């Protein structure tokens, strides 16, 4: 039975989802994007409650209440730096829900279910179950509950692919024999195991990209379930989710110059990579006062922020330093690497929060030619995205990744807490270059000290 109100609300909801993605693509309109996404979901929930009001409405309302009670604190209290693992957890819940609804639909309709519907259902259950365990492992790695190192062993690709083959074979068998419910259990078990094996063999550094790929799996499985349940909104929302996750994964892997195959099966990150002779090299460490003297005479400064700025919540201190420099007539720009931080746009969001004018943010391709003519580059808690090994060391896991050419400025000020490597575990040669001044400490504290030291300098 068609309900014009429900169908109309579904259209409104779908339009709001599309607008949400459109607005999210730009920092200046991202709040509107967030609003549209929330509004679209509220309309979708309202329409669904109306559409299924004759069937156990109390169960639906109960599910909404449980979701709100569990989801609100997760949404409100999770730190910005933990958003990737929070996203992994929501994919885990979403994909498990899709897989379980698919299984329920099978038990409701079998054995009279037609072959086409059952093949779609089987495919979505395989994707849903593997996304559940894959996302749970991604969450555990990013949250530090288990080691971020890839679990590597001989023949792991054959074991993983063999497990996937069992899941696919069980799906085919189920389609041919719809009454054989045991095949569904085999399908579910093999898909769950495959998700686990796939992600446990991937290093923690690749988890954000893996999450984007799993996001696309979850979306595709939701869209497939929409076909089975004849729910058009689920088809639209699942397709948007699936395609945006895929596009995000492509953007991230391009920015790292890596292929999906390399990310999923390369086992990158098993070891911490140091450069030849690394042990004997000595970095030069300086104080905030030393750096203040250098900055005082700088005519041009480029600030390169990274994950450490997010950890230290140093974006406001960065802006204050930039303001102080600009007040002295120094030209200040911010260099934004597409995968600085832990998610695309991470730096843009933090700097926008600190009211940094959008025109001062320079994308990598545009800012890189400017480094050779720049007096000082100030690296604030970035590491991998500045590592020259990406340009020079063919044996480095970072080789080929486009980086910010901060080392080409006359002086590099590097602010971080220790000499440790970044997310990828690769030692950074930049620490030891003669034009690099290492200032060790929490980014917010160092920048605050630096600002105070600059103010104390007499003209
Ligand atoms: P990074 O390589 O992880 O380095 C961040 C640095 O920040 C660390 O070396 C750390 O050194 C320092 N740090 C941490 N807390 C700090 C604090 N409180 N104060 C000062 N420094 C602090 O970060 P990145 O250069 O931004 O590179 C991003 C990495 O994530 C890349 O490897 C990228 O491929 C990966 N990734 C990103 C995305 C994305 O979408 N953004 C997606 C996939 C992968 P100390 O511990 O010594 O302080």
CSV table of C-alpha atoms and ligand atoms in Angstrom, one decimal:
chain,number,residue,atom,x,y,z
A,1,UNK,CA,0.0,0.0,0.0
A,2,UNK,CA,1.4,3.4,-0.9
A,3,UNK,CA,1.1,6.2,1.5
A,4,UNK,CA,1.5,9.6,-0.2
A,5,UNK,CA,2.6,11.3,3.1
A,6,UNK,CA,5.3,8.7,3.7
A,7,UNK,CA,6.6,8.8,0.1
A,8,UNK,CA,6.7,12.6,0.2
A,9,UNK,CA,8.6,12.6,3.5
A,10,UNK,CA,11.0,10.1,2.0
A,11,UNK,CA,11.6,12.5,-0.9
A,12,UNK,CA,12.2,15.4,1.5
A,13,UNK,CA,14.6,13.3,3.5
A,14,UNK,CA,16.5,12.2,0.4
A,15,UNK,CA,16.9,15.8,-0.7
A,16,UNK,CA,18.1,16.8,2.7
A,17,UNK,CA,20.7,14.0,2.6
A,18,UNK,CA,22.0,15.2,-0.8
A,19,UNK,CA,22.1,18.8,0.4
A,20,UNK,CA,23.9,17.7,3.5
A,21,UNK,CA,26.7,16.1,1.5
A,22,UNK,CA,26.9,19.1,-0.8
A,23,UNK,CA,27.2,21.6,2.1
A,24,UNK,CA,29.7,19.4,3.9
A,25,UNK,CA,32.1,19.7,1.1
A,26,UNK,CA,33.0,23.2,2.1
A,27,UNK,CA,34.1,24.4,5.6
A,28,UNK,CA,32.0,27.6,5.2
A,29,UNK,CA,28.8,25.6,4.7
A,30,UNK,CA,29.6,22.6,6.7
A,31,UNK,CA,27.3,23.6,9.7
A,32,UNK,CA,24.4,23.8,7.3
A,33,UNK,CA,25.4,20.4,6.0
A,34,UNK,CA,25.3,19.0,9.5
A,35,UNK,CA,21.9,20.5,10.1
A,36,UNK,CA,20.5,19.1,6.8
A,37,UNK,CA,21.9,15.6,7.7
A,38,UNK,CA,20.2,15.7,11.1
A,39,UNK,CA,17.0,17.1,9.7
A,40,UNK,CA,17.0,14.4,7.0
A,41,UNK,CA,17.4,11.6,9.5
A,42,UNK,CA,14.6,13.0,11.8
A,43,UNK,CA,12.2,13.2,8.8
A,44,UNK,CA,13.3,9.6,7.8
A,45,UNK,CA,12.6,8.3,11.3
A,46,UNK,CA,9.2,10.1,11.4
A,47,UNK,CA,8.2,8.7,8.0
A,48,UNK,CA,9.4,5.2,9.0
A,49,UNK,CA,7.3,5.3,12.2
A,50,UNK,CA,4.3,6.3,10.1
A,51,UNK,CA,4.9,3.7,7.4
A,52,UNK,CA,5.1,0.8,9.9
A,53,UNK,CA,2.7,2.1,12.5
A,54,UNK,CA,0.4,-1.0,12.1
A,55,UNK,CA,3.3,-3.4,12.8
A,56,UNK,CA,4.6,-3.5,16.4
A,57,UNK,CA,5.0,0.3,16.7
A,58,UNK,CA,6.1,-0.2,20.3
A,59,UNK,CA,9.2,-2.1,19.1
A,60,UNK,CA,10.1,0.7,16.7
A,61,UNK,CA,9.6,3.4,19.3
A,62,UNK,CA,11.6,1.4,21.8
A,63,UNK,CA,14.4,1.0,19.3
A,64,UNK,CA,14.5,4.8,18.7
A,65,UNK,CA,14.7,5.4,22.5
A,66,UNK,CA,17.5,2.9,23.0
A,67,UNK,CA,19.4,4.5,20.0
A,68,UNK,CA,18.9,8.1,21.4
A,69,UNK,CA,20.0,7.1,24.9
A,70,UNK,CA,23.1,5.2,23.7
A,71,UNK,CA,24.0,7.5,20.8
A,72,UNK,CA,23.6,11.0,22.4
A,73,UNK,CA,26.5,10.7,24.9
A,74,UNK,CA,28.7,9.0,22.2
A,75,UNK,CA,28.0,11.9,19.8
A,76,UNK,CA,28.3,14.7,22.4
A,77,UNK,CA,31.3,13.5,24.5
A,78,UNK,CA,33.7,12.0,22.0
A,79,UNK,CA,36.8,14.1,21.5
A,80,UNK,CA,37.5,15.4,18.0
A,81,UNK,CA,40.7,13.3,17.8
A,82,UNK,CA,38.6,10.1,18.5
A,83,UNK,CA,36.1,10.8,15.6
A,84,UNK,CA,37.7,8.1,13.3
A,85,UNK,CA,37.1,5.3,15.9
A,86,UNK,CA,33.7,6.7,16.7
A,87,UNK,CA,32.9,6.5,13.0
A,88,UNK,CA,34.1,2.9,12.9
A,89,UNK,CA,31.8,2.0,15.8
A,90,UNK,CA,28.8,3.5,14.1
A,91,UNK,CA,29.6,1.6,10.9
A,92,UNK,CA,29.9,-1.6,13.0
A,93,UNK,CA,26.4,-1.0,14.5
A,94,UNK,CA,24.9,0.0,11.2
A,95,UNK,CA,26.2,-2.9,9.3
A,96,UNK,CA,25.3,-5.4,12.0
A,97,UNK,CA,21.7,-4.0,12.0
A,98,UNK,CA,21.6,-4.4,8.2
A,99,UNK,CA,22.9,-7.9,8.3
A,100,UNK,CA,20.5,-9.0,11.1
A,101,UNK,CA,17.5,-7.4,9.4
A,102,UNK,CA,18.6,-9.3,6.2
A,103,UNK,CA,18.7,-12.6,8.2
A,104,UNK,CA,15.3,-11.9,9.8
A,105,UNK,CA,13.9,-11.2,6.3
A,106,UNK,CA,15.3,-14.6,5.1
A,107,UNK,CA,13.7,-16.5,8.1
A,108,UNK,CA,10.4,-14.6,7.5
A,109,UNK,CA,10.2,-15.4,3.8
A,110,UNK,CA,12.1,-18.7,3.3
A,111,UNK,CA,11.7,-21.1,1.6
A,112,UNK,CA,9.2,-19.3,-0.7
A,113,UNK,CA,11.7,-16.5,-1.4
A,114,UNK,CA,12.6,-15.9,-5.0
A,115,UNK,CA,16.2,-16.4,-6.3
A,116,UNK,CA,16.8,-12.8,-7.2
A,117,UNK,CA,15.7,-11.4,-3.8
A,118,UNK,CA,17.7,-14.1,-2.0
A,119,UNK,CA,20.9,-13.3,-4.0
A,120,UNK,CA,20.6,-9.6,-3.1
A,121,UNK,CA,19.9,-10.6,0.5
A,122,UNK,CA,22.9,-13.0,0.6
A,123,UNK,CA,25.2,-10.3,-0.9
A,124,UNK,CA,24.1,-7.7,1.6
A,125,UNK,CA,24.5,-10.1,4.6
A,126,UNK,CA,28.1,-11.0,3.5
A,127,UNK,CA,28.9,-7.3,3.3
A,128,UNK,CA,27.1,-6.4,6.5
A,129,UNK,CA,28.7,-9.2,8.6
A,130,UNK,CA,32.2,-8.6,7.3
A,131,UNK,CA,31.9,-4.8,7.8
A,132,UNK,CA,30.8,-5.5,11.4
A,133,UNK,CA,33.9,-7.4,12.5
A,134,UNK,CA,36.2,-5.2,10.3
A,135,UNK,CA,34.9,-2.0,11.8
A,136,UNK,CA,35.1,-3.4,15.3
A,137,UNK,CA,38.7,-4.3,14.8
A,138,UNK,CA,39.4,-0.9,13.3
A,139,UNK,CA,37.8,0.7,16.4
A,140,UNK,CA,39.9,-1.4,18.7
A,141,UNK,CA,43.1,-0.6,16.9
A,142,UNK,CA,42.5,3.2,16.8
A,143,UNK,CA,41.4,3.2,20.4
A,144,UNK,CA,44.6,1.4,21.4
A,145,UNK,CA,42.6,-1.6,22.8
A,146,UNK,CA,44.8,-3.9,20.6
A,147,UNK,CA,48.1,-3.3,18.9
A,148,UNK,CA,48.0,-1.1,15.8
A,149,UNK,CA,50.6,-3.4,14.1
A,150,UNK,CA,49.4,-5.5,11.2
A,151,UNK,CA,49.2,-9.2,12.1
A,152,UNK,CA,51.2,-10.8,9.3
A,153,UNK,CA,51.8,-14.5,8.6
A,154,UNK,CA,52.8,-16.5,5.6
A,155,UNK,CA,49.9,-17.2,3.3
A,156,UNK,CA,47.5,-14.7,5.0
A,157,UNK,CA,46.1,-13.5,1.7
A,158,UNK,CA,45.1,-17.1,0.8
A,159,UNK,CA,43.6,-17.7,4.2
A,160,UNK,CA,41.6,-14.4,3.9
A,161,UNK,CA,40.5,-15.1,0.3
A,162,UNK,CA,39.7,-18.7,1.2
A,163,UNK,CA,37.4,-17.5,4.0
A,164,UNK,CA,35.7,-15.0,1.6
A,165,UNK,CA,35.3,-17.8,-0.9
A,166,UNK,CA,33.5,-19.9,1.7
A,167,UNK,CA,31.1,-17.0,2.4
A,168,UNK,CA,30.4,-16.6,-1.3
A,169,UNK,CA,29.9,-20.4,-1.9
A,170,UNK,CA,27.5,-20.5,1.1
A,171,UNK,CA,25.5,-17.6,-0.5
A,172,UNK,CA,25.3,-19.4,-3.9
A,173,UNK,CA,24.3,-22.6,-2.2
A,174,UNK,CA,21.6,-20.7,-0.2
A,175,UNK,CA,20.2,-19.2,-3.4
A,176,UNK,CA,20.0,-22.6,-5.0
A,177,UNK,CA,18.5,-24.2,-1.9
A,178,UNK,CA,16.5,-21.5,-0.1
A,179,UNK,CA,15.2,-24.0,2.5
A,180,UNK,CA,18.8,-24.8,3.8
A,181,UNK,CA,19.1,-22.3,6.6
A,182,UNK,CA,22.4,-23.9,7.7
A,183,UNK,CA,24.0,-22.2,4.7
A,184,UNK,CA,23.1,-18.9,6.2
A,185,UNK,CA,25.0,-19.7,9.4
A,186,UNK,CA,28.0,-20.7,7.3
A,187,UNK,CA,27.7,-17.5,5.3
A,188,UNK,CA,27.5,-15.4,8.5
A,189,UNK,CA,30.4,-17.2,10.2
A,190,UNK,CA,32.7,-16.9,7.2
A,191,UNK,CA,31.9,-13.3,6.5
A,192,UNK,CA,32.4,-12.3,10.2
A,193,UNK,CA,35.8,-14.2,10.1
A,194,UNK,CA,36.8,-12.6,6.8
A,195,UNK,CA,36.2,-9.0,8.2
A,196,UNK,CA,38.3,-9.9,11.2
A,197,UNK,CA,41.2,-11.4,9.1
A,198,UNK,CA,41.1,-8.5,6.6
A,199,UNK,CA,41.5,-5.7,9.1
A,200,UNK,CA,43.7,-7.4,11.7
A,201,UNK,CA,46.3,-7.7,8.9
A,202,UNK,CA,46.2,-3.9,8.2
A,203,UNK,CA,48.4,-1.4,10.2
A,204,UNK,CA,46.8,1.2,12.5
A,205,UNK,CA,48.1,4.0,10.2
A,206,UNK,CA,45.8,2.8,7.4
A,207,UNK,CA,42.7,2.6,9.6
A,208,UNK,CA,41.1,5.9,8.6
A,209,UNK,CA,41.2,4.8,4.9
A,210,UNK,CA,40.0,1.3,5.9
A,211,UNK,CA,37.1,2.9,7.7
A,212,UNK,CA,36.1,4.9,4.6
A,213,UNK,CA,36.2,1.7,2.5
A,214,UNK,CA,34.1,-0.2,5.2
A,215,UNK,CA,31.8,2.8,5.2
A,216,UNK,CA,31.1,2.2,1.5
A,217,UNK,CA,30.5,-1.6,2.1
A,218,UNK,CA,28.0,-0.7,4.9
A,219,UNK,CA,26.2,1.8,2.5
A,220,UNK,CA,26.1,-0.8,-0.4
A,221,UNK,CA,24.6,-3.4,2.0
A,222,UNK,CA,22.0,-1.0,3.3
A,223,UNK,CA,21.1,-0.1,-0.3
A,224,UNK,CA,20.7,-3.8,-1.2
A,225,UNK,CA,18.5,-4.3,1.8
A,226,UNK,CA,16.4,-1.4,0.6
A,227,UNK,CA,15.7,-3.3,-2.6
A,228,UNK,CA,14.7,-6.4,-0.6
A,229,UNK,CA,12.4,-4.4,1.7
A,230,UNK,CA,11.2,-2.2,-1.1
A,231,UNK,CA,12.2,0.9,0.9
A,232,UNK,CA,13.3,3.6,-1.5
A,233,UNK,CA,14.8,5.8,1.1
A,234,UNK,CA,17.1,3.0,2.3
A,235,UNK,CA,18.2,2.6,-1.3
A,236,UNK,CA,19.0,6.3,-1.7
A,237,UNK,CA,20.6,6.7,1.7
A,238,UNK,CA,22.6,3.5,1.3
A,239,UNK,CA,23.8,4.5,-2.1
A,240,UNK,CA,24.9,8.0,-0.9
A,241,UNK,CA,26.7,6.4,2.0
A,242,UNK,CA,28.3,3.8,-0.2
A,243,UNK,CA,29.5,6.2,-2.9
A,244,UNK,CA,30.7,9.0,-0.5
A,245,UNK,CA,32.7,6.4,1.5
A,246,UNK,CA,34.3,5.1,-1.7
A,247,UNK,CA,35.1,8.7,-2.9
A,248,UNK,CA,36.6,9.5,0.5
A,249,UNK,CA,38.7,6.3,0.4
A,250,UNK,CA,39.9,7.3,-3.1
A,251,UNK,CA,40.8,10.8,-2.0
A,252,UNK,CA,42.7,9.5,1.0
A,253,UNK,CA,44.6,6.8,-0.9
A,254,UNK,CA,45.5,9.3,-3.7
A,255,UNK,CA,46.8,11.8,-1.1
A,256,UNK,CA,49.1,9.0,0.3
A,257,UNK,CA,49.9,7.8,-3.3
A,258,UNK,CA,48.7,4.3,-2.4
A,259,UNK,CA,46.4,1.9,-4.1
A,260,UNK,CA,43.4,0.2,-2.3
A,261,UNK,CA,45.2,-3.2,-2.9
A,262,UNK,CA,48.3,-1.9,-1.1
A,263,UNK,CA,46.3,-0.5,1.8
A,264,UNK,CA,44.2,-3.7,2.2
A,265,UNK,CA,46.8,-6.3,1.6
A,266,UNK,CA,50.2,-4.5,1.8
A,267,UNK,CA,50.7,-5.1,5.5
A,268,UNK,CA,52.3,-1.6,5.8
A,269,UNK,CA,53.4,-0.6,9.3
A,270,UNK,CA,54.6,-3.9,10.7
A,271,UNK,CA,57.9,-2.3,11.7
A,272,UNK,CA,59.1,1.1,12.8
A,273,UNK,CA,61.3,2.3,9.9
A,274,UNK,CA,64.5,4.2,10.7
A,275,UNK,CA,66.9,5.8,8.3
A,276,UNK,CA,70.4,4.5,7.8
A,277,UNK,CA,72.7,6.0,10.4
A,278,UNK,CA,69.7,7.2,12.4
A,279,UNK,CA,71.2,6.2,15.7
A,280,UNK,CA,74.3,8.4,15.4
A,281,UNK,CA,72.5,11.6,14.3
A,282,UNK,CA,71.9,14.4,16.7
A,283,UNK,CA,69.0,16.9,16.4
A,284,UNK,CA,69.4,20.4,17.5
A,285,UNK,CA,66.9,21.4,20.2
A,286,UNK,CA,66.0,25.0,21.0
A,287,UNK,CA,63.9,26.9,23.4
A,288,UNK,CA,60.8,29.1,22.7
A,289,UNK,CA,63.0,32.1,23.3
A,290,UNK,CA,65.5,31.1,20.6
A,291,UNK,CA,62.7,30.7,18.1
A,292,UNK,CA,61.1,34.0,19.1
A,293,UNK,CA,64.3,35.8,18.0
A,294,UNK,CA,64.2,34.0,14.6
A,295,UNK,CA,60.6,34.8,14.1
A,296,UNK,CA,61.1,38.4,15.0
A,297,UNK,CA,63.1,39.0,11.8
A,298,UNK,CA,61.0,36.7,9.5
A,299,UNK,CA,59.2,38.4,6.7
A,300,UNK,CA,57.3,35.3,5.7
A,301,UNK,CA,56.2,32.3,7.8
A,302,UNK,CA,54.2,29.2,6.7
A,303,UNK,CA,52.6,27.2,9.5
A,304,UNK,CA,52.1,23.5,8.8
A,305,UNK,CA,49.7,21.9,11.3
A,306,UNK,CA,49.2,18.2,11.9
A,307,UNK,CA,47.7,15.7,14.2
A,308,UNK,CA,49.7,17.0,17.2
A,309,UNK,CA,47.9,20.4,16.9
A,310,UNK,CA,44.6,18.5,17.3
A,311,UNK,CA,45.9,16.5,20.3
A,312,UNK,CA,47.2,19.6,22.0
A,313,UNK,CA,44.1,21.7,21.0
A,314,UNK,CA,46.6,24.3,20.0
A,315,UNK,CA,44.7,25.9,17.1
A,316,UNK,CA,43.8,29.0,19.2
A,317,UNK,CA,47.5,29.4,20.2
A,318,UNK,CA,48.5,29.0,16.6
A,319,UNK,CA,46.1,31.8,15.6
A,320,UNK,CA,47.4,34.1,18.3
A,321,UNK,CA,50.9,33.6,17.1
A,322,UNK,CA,49.9,34.2,13.5
A,323,UNK,CA,48.1,37.4,14.6
A,324,UNK,CA,51.1,38.6,16.5
A,325,UNK,CA,53.4,38.0,13.5
A,326,UNK,CA,51.0,39.7,11.1
A,327,UNK,CA,50.8,42.7,13.4
A,328,UNK,CA,54.6,43.0,12.9
A,329,UNK,CA,54.1,42.9,9.1
A,330,UNK,CA,55.1,39.3,8.6
A,331,UNK,CA,53.3,37.4,5.8
A,332,UNK,CA,51.6,34.3,7.4
A,333,UNK,CA,50.1,31.4,5.5
A,334,UNK,CA,48.9,27.9,6.7
A,335,UNK,CA,49.9,24.9,4.6
A,336,UNK,CA,47.2,22.2,4.6
A,337,UNK,CA,48.1,18.6,3.6
A,338,UNK,CA,45.0,16.6,2.5
A,339,UNK,CA,45.7,13.8,5.1
A,340,UNK,CA,47.1,15.9,7.9
A,341,UNK,CA,45.5,14.8,11.1
A,342,UNK,CA,43.2,11.7,11.2
A,343,UNK,CA,40.5,12.6,8.7
A,344,UNK,CA,40.3,14.7,5.6
A,345,UNK,CA,39.5,18.3,6.5
A,346,UNK,CA,40.7,17.8,10.1
A,347,UNK,CA,43.0,20.8,10.1
A,348,UNK,CA,40.5,23.0,8.2
A,349,UNK,CA,37.8,22.4,10.8
A,350,UNK,CA,40.1,23.1,13.8
A,351,UNK,CA,41.5,26.3,12.2
A,352,UNK,CA,38.0,27.5,11.3
A,353,UNK,CA,37.0,26.9,14.9
A,354,UNK,CA,39.9,29.3,15.9
A,355,UNK,CA,38.5,31.9,13.4
A,356,UNK,CA,41.5,31.6,11.0
A,357,UNK,CA,40.5,33.4,7.8
A,358,UNK,CA,39.8,30.9,5.1
A,359,UNK,CA,42.0,32.8,2.6
A,360,UNK,CA,45.1,32.1,4.7
A,361,UNK,CA,44.7,28.3,4.3
A,362,UNK,CA,46.7,27.1,1.3
A,363,UNK,CA,46.4,23.7,-0.2
A,364,UNK,CA,49.5,21.6,-0.6
A,365,UNK,CA,49.9,22.0,-4.4
A,366,UNK,CA,49.6,25.8,-4.2
A,367,UNK,CA,51.8,26.3,-1.1
A,368,UNK,CA,54.7,24.0,-2.0
A,369,UNK,CA,56.2,26.3,-4.6
A,370,UNK,CA,56.3,29.1,-2.0
A,371,UNK,CA,58.5,27.3,0.6
A,372,UNK,CA,61.9,28.0,-1.1
A,373,UNK,CA,61.2,31.7,-0.8
A,374,UNK,CA,59.9,31.5,2.8
A,375,UNK,CA,62.0,32.6,5.8
A,376,UNK,CA,60.5,30.2,8.4
A,377,UNK,CA,58.2,27.2,8.2
A,378,UNK,CA,56.6,26.3,11.6
A,379,UNK,CA,55.6,22.6,11.9
A,380,UNK,CA,53.0,22.3,14.6
A,381,UNK,CA,52.5,18.6,15.6
A,382,UNK,CA,52.7,17.4,12.0
A,383,UNK,CA,55.2,14.6,11.1
A,384,UNK,CA,54.5,12.2,8.3
A,385,UNK,CA,53.1,14.8,6.0
A,386,UNK,CA,56.5,16.7,6.2
A,387,UNK,CA,58.8,13.6,6.0
A,388,UNK,CA,61.3,14.1,3.1
A,389,UNK,CA,61.7,10.2,3.0
A,390,UNK,CA,58.5,10.3,0.9
A,391,UNK,CA,60.6,12.1,-1.8
A,392,UNK,CA,64.0,10.5,-1.3
A,393,UNK,CA,63.9,7.0,0.1
A,394,UNK,CA,62.5,4.4,-2.3
A,395,UNK,CA,62.5,1.8,0.6
A,396,UNK,CA,60.3,3.9,2.9
A,397,UNK,CA,56.6,3.0,3.3
A,398,UNK,CA,56.0,6.7,2.8
A,399,UNK,CA,57.8,6.8,-0.6
A,400,UNK,CA,55.7,8.5,-3.2
A,401,UNK,CA,53.3,10.2,-0.8
A,402,UNK,CA,53.1,13.9,-1.7
A,403,UNK,CA,54.4,16.0,1.3
A,404,UNK,CA,54.6,19.6,2.4
A,405,UNK,CA,58.0,20.9,1.3
A,406,UNK,CA,58.6,22.6,4.7
A,407,UNK,CA,62.3,21.6,4.5
A,408,UNK,CA,62.8,24.0,1.6
A,409,UNK,CA,62.2,27.1,3.8
A,410,UNK,CA,65.3,28.8,5.1
A,411,UNK,CA,64.6,27.7,8.7
A,412,UNK,CA,62.3,25.0,9.9
A,413,UNK,CA,60.8,25.2,13.4
A,414,UNK,CA,59.5,21.8,14.4
A,415,UNK,CA,57.2,21.6,17.5
A,416,UNK,CA,56.4,18.2,18.9
A,417,UNK,CA,56.9,16.4,22.3
A,418,UNK,CA,59.7,13.9,21.4
A,419,UNK,CA,61.9,12.6,18.7
A,420,UNK,CA,59.4,9.8,18.0
A,421,UNK,CA,57.9,9.0,14.6
A,422,UNK,CA,54.4,9.9,13.4
A,423,UNK,CA,51.4,7.7,12.6
A,424,UNK,CA,53.2,5.6,10.0
A,425,UNK,CA,56.1,4.7,12.4
A,426,UNK,CA,58.7,6.1,10.0
A,427,UNK,CA,61.6,8.1,11.4
A,428,UNK,CA,61.7,11.7,10.1
A,429,UNK,CA,65.0,12.9,8.5
A,430,UNK,CA,63.9,16.4,8.8
A,431,UNK,CA,64.6,16.5,12.5
A,432,UNK,CA,68.4,16.2,11.8
A,433,UNK,CA,68.7,18.8,8.9
A,434,UNK,CA,71.0,21.7,9.7
A,435,UNK,CA,68.3,24.3,9.1
A,436,UNK,CA,65.8,22.5,11.5
A,437,UNK,CA,65.2,23.8,15.0
A,438,UNK,CA,63.5,21.2,17.2
A,439,UNK,CA,61.4,22.7,20.0
A,440,UNK,CA,60.2,19.8,22.2
A,441,UNK,CA,57.0,20.1,24.2
A,442,UNK,CA,53.3,20.1,24.1
A,443,UNK,CA,52.3,22.3,21.1
A,444,UNK,CA,49.9,24.6,23.0
A,445,UNK,CA,52.5,25.2,25.8
A,446,UNK,CA,55.4,25.8,23.3
A,447,UNK,CA,53.3,28.2,21.3
A,448,UNK,CA,52.1,30.1,24.4
A,449,UNK,CA,55.7,30.4,25.6
A,450,UNK,CA,56.8,31.5,22.1
A,451,UNK,CA,54.2,34.2,22.1
A,452,UNK,CA,55.2,35.4,25.5
A,453,UNK,CA,58.9,35.4,24.5
A,454,UNK,CA,58.1,37.4,21.3
A,455,UNK,CA,56.2,40.0,23.4
A,456,UNK,CA,59.1,40.3,25.8
A,457,UNK,CA,61.6,41.1,23.0
A,458,UNK,CA,62.5,44.7,22.7
A,459,UNK,CA,62.3,46.2,19.2
B,1,LIG,P1,51.5,12.3,12.4
B,1,LIG,O1,52.5,11.8,11.3
B,1,LIG,O2,50.7,11.3,13.0
B,1,LIG,O3,52.4,13.1,13.5
B,1,LIG,C1,51.8,13.7,14.5
B,1,LIG,C2,52.8,14.2,15.5
B,1,LIG,O4,52.2,15.0,16.4
B,1,LIG,C3,53.5,13.0,16.2
B,1,LIG,O5,54.8,12.7,15.6
B,1,LIG,C4,53.6,13.5,17.6
B,1,LIG,O6,54.9,13.5,18.1
B,1,LIG,C5,53.0,14.9,17.6
B,1,LIG,N1,52.2,15.2,18.7
B,1,LIG,C6,51.2,14.4,19.3
B,1,LIG,N2,50.7,15.1,20.4
B,1,LIG,C7,51.3,16.3,20.4
B,1,LIG,C8,51.1,17.4,21.3
B,1,LIG,N3,50.3,17.4,22.3
B,1,LIG,N4,51.9,18.5,21.1
B,1,LIG,C9,52.8,18.5,20.1
B,1,LIG,N5,53.0,17.5,19.2
B,1,LIG,C10,52.2,16.4,19.4
B,1,LIG,O7,50.5,13.4,11.8
B,1,LIG,P2,50.4,14.1,10.5
B,1,LIG,O8,51.7,14.7,10.0
B,1,LIG,O9,49.2,15.0,10.6
B,1,LIG,O10,50.1,12.9,9.4
B,1,LIG,C11,48.8,12.3,9.4
B,1,LIG,C12,49.1,10.8,9.3
B,1,LIG,O11,47.8,10.1,9.4
B,1,LIG,C13,49.7,10.4,8.0
B,1,LIG,O12,50.5,9.2,8.2
B,1,LIG,C14,48.5,10.0,7.2
B,1,LIG,O13,48.8,9.1,6.1
B,1,LIG,C15,47.6,9.3,8.2
B,1,LIG,N6,46.3,9.3,7.7
B,1,LIG,C16,45.5,10.4,7.7
B,1,LIG,C17,44.3,10.4,7.2
B,1,LIG,C18,43.4,11.6,7.1
B,1,LIG,O14,42.4,11.6,6.4
B,1,LIG,N7,43.9,12.7,7.7
B,1,LIG,C19,43.7,9.2,6.7
B,1,LIG,C20,44.5,8.1,6.7
B,1,LIG,C21,45.8,8.1,7.3
B,1,LIG,P3,55.2,13.4,19.6
B,1,LIG,O15,54.5,12.2,20.2
B,1,LIG,O16,56.7,13.3,19.7
B,1,LIG,O17,54.7,14.6,20.2
